[in-house]
Tab-separated table of C-alpha atoms in Angstrom:
chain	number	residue	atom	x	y	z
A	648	UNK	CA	1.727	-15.028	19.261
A	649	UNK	CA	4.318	-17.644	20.618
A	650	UNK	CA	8.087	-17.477	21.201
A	651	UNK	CA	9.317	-14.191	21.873
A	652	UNK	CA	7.748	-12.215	18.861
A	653	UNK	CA	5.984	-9.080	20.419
A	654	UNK	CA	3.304	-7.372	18.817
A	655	UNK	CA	5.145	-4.233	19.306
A	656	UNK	CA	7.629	-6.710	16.838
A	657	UNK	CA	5.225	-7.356	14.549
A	658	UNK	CA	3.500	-4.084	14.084
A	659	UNK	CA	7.225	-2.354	13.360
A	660	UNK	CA	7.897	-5.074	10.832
A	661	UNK	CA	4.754	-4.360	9.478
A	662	UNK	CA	4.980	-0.676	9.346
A	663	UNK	CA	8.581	-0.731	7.677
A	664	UNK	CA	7.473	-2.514	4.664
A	665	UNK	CA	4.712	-0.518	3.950
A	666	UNK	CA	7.296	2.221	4.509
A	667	UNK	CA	9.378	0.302	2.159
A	668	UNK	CA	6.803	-0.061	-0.769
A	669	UNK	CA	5.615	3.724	-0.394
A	670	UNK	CA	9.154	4.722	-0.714
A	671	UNK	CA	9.754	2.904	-4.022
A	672	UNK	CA	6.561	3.084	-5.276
A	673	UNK	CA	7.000	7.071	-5.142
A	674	UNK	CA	10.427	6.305	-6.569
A	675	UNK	CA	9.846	4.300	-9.563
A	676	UNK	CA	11.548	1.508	-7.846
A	677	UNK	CA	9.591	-1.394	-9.527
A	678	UNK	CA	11.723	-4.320	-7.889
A	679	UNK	CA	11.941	-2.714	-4.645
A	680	UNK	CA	8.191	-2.415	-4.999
A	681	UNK	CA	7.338	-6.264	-5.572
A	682	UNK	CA	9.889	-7.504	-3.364
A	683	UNK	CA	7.726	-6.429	-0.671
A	684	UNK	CA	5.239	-9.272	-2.051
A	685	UNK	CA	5.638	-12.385	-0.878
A	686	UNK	CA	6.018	-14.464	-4.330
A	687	UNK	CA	2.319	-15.210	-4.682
A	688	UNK	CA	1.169	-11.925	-3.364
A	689	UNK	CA	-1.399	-10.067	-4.872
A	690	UNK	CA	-3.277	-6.455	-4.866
A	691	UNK	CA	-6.389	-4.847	-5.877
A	692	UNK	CA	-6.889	-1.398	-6.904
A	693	UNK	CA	-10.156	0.037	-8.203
A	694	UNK	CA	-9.660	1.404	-11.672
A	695	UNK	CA	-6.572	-0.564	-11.925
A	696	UNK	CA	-7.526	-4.211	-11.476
A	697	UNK	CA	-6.306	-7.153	-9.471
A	698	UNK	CA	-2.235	-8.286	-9.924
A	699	UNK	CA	-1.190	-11.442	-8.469
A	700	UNK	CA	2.408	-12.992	-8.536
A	701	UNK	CA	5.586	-11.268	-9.120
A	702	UNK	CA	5.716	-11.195	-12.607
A	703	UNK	CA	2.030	-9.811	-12.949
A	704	UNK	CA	2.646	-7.083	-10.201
A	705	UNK	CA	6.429	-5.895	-12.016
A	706	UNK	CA	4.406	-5.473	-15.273
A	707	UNK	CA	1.313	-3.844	-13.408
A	708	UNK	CA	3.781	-1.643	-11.019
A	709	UNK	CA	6.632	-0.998	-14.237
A	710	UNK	CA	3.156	0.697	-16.591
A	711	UNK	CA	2.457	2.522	-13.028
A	712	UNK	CA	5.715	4.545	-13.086
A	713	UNK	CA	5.282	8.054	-11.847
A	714	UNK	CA	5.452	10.744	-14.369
A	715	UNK	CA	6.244	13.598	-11.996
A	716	UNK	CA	6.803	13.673	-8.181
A	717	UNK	CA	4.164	11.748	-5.874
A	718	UNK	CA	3.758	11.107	-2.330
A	719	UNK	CA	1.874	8.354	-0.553
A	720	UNK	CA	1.174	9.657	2.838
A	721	UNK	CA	0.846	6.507	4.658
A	722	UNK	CA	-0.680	6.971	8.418
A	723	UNK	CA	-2.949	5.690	10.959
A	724	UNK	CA	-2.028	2.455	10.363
A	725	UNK	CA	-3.958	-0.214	12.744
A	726	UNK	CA	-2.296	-3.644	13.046
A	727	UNK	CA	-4.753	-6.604	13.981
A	728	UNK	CA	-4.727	-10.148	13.837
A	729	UNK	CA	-1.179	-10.590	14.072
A	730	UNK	CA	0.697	-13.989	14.709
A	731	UNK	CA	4.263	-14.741	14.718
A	732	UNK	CA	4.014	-15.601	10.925
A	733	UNK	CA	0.689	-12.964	9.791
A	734	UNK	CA	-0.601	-9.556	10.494
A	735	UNK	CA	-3.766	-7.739	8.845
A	736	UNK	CA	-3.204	-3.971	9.001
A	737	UNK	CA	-5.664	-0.899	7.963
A	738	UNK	CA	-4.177	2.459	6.623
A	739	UNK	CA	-5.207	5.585	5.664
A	740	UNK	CA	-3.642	6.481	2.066
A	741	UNK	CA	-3.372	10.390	0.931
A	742	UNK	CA	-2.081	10.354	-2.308
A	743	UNK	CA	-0.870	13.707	-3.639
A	744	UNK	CA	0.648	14.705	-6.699
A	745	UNK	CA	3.101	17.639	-7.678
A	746	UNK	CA	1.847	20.024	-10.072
A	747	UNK	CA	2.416	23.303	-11.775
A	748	UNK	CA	0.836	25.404	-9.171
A	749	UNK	CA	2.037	23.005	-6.084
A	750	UNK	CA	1.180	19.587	-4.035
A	751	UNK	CA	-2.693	18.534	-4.605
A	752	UNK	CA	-4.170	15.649	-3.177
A	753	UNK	CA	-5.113	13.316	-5.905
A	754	UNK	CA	-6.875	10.759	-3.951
A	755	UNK	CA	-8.302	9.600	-0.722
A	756	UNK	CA	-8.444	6.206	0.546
A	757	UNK	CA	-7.478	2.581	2.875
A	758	UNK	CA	-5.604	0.199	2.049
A	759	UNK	CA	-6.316	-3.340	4.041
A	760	UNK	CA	-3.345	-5.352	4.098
A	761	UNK	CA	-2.879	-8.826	4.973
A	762	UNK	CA	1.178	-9.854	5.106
A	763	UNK	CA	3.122	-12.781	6.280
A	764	UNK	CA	6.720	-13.227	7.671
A	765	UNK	CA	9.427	-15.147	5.673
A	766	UNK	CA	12.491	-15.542	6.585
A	767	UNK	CA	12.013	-12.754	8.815
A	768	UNK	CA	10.725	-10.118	6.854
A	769	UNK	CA	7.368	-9.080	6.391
A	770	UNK	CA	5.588	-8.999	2.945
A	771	UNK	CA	2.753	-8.422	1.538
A	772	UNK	CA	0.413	-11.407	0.812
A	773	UNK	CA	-3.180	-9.494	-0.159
A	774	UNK	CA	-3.079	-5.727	-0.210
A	775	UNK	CA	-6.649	-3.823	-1.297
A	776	UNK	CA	-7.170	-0.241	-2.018
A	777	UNK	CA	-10.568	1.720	-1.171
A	778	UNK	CA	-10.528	5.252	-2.460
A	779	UNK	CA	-13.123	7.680	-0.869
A	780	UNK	CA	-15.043	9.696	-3.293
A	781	UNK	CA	-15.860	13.083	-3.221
A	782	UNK	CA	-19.560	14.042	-2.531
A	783	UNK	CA	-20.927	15.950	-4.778
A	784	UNK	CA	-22.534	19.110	-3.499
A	785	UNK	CA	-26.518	19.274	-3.815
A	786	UNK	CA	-28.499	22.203	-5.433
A	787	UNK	CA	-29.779	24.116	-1.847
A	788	UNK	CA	-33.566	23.774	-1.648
C-alpha cells in the first residue's frame, strides 16, 4: 500500500460495506444493496446463479426480497491482498431465518470477496458464496 492508506484503513472500509450490504440486504433495501457494487460488479450464489452489473443484480436482489425477518451474521472476516485501491476478504456467513417457533439457521457458508475503492468508498467488484452442507449421518455398523 502507498500514501498514507493503512491496512487497518482498508480492512474498516472493507468491513463497513459488507456491514452495509448485510444491513439492507436483511432490510429489503434493494438500492442500498447494489450500491455497494461497483457498477460492473458481480456475485455468485449457488442455487441462485451469477448477477453482474447493476441492473442484473437490482432485478436478481429486488426477486430476493425477504418474506419474513432474516439475519446475515457476518463474522470472522479475514482481509488479504489489500492495496490502496483493492482488498480480497473471506467471511463466514450464518444465515438464519425467523420462524413460527423462533430464529433457525437456514444456511452455513463463506463468502470470498474481492472489492475496490472509488472515490473513496469501498465496493464490491466479485463477491462468491460457498454454503457448507450438512453431512448426512451414516447407518452405525
Amino acid at each position: 500500500m502507498g500514501g498514507t492508506t493503512t491496512f487497518a484503513d482498508v480492512a474498516e472500509g472493507v468491513r463497513a460495506t459488507l456491514a452495509a450490504y448485510t444491513q439492507a440486504l436483511d432490510d429489503g433495501r434493494t438500492d442500498d444493496v447494489v450500491a455497494t457494487f461497483c457498477p460492473d460488479g458481480a456475485i455468485e450464489i449457488p442455487g441462485l446463479g451469477t448477477h453482474e452489473g447493476h441492473e442484473a443484480l437490482r432485478t436478481a436482489f429486488d426477486s430476493w426480497k425477504p418474506r419474513r425477518p432474516q439475519r446475515h451474521l457476518v463474522l470472522n472476516t479475514l482481509v488479504t491482498d489489500c492495496s490502496d485501491d483493492q482488498a480480497k476478504a473471506t467471511s463466514d456467513v450464518i444465515f438464519t431465518v425467523l420462524s413460527d417457533t423462533g430464529w433457525a439457521i437456514a444456511l452455513v457458508g463463506r463468502y470470498q470477496d474481492v472489492l475496490h475503492r472509488h472515490d473513496g468508498e469501498w465496493r464490491f467488484h466479485w463477491r462468491a458464496a460457498a454454503f457448507v452442507q450438512p453431512e448426512v449421518p451414516r447407518e452405525p455398523r
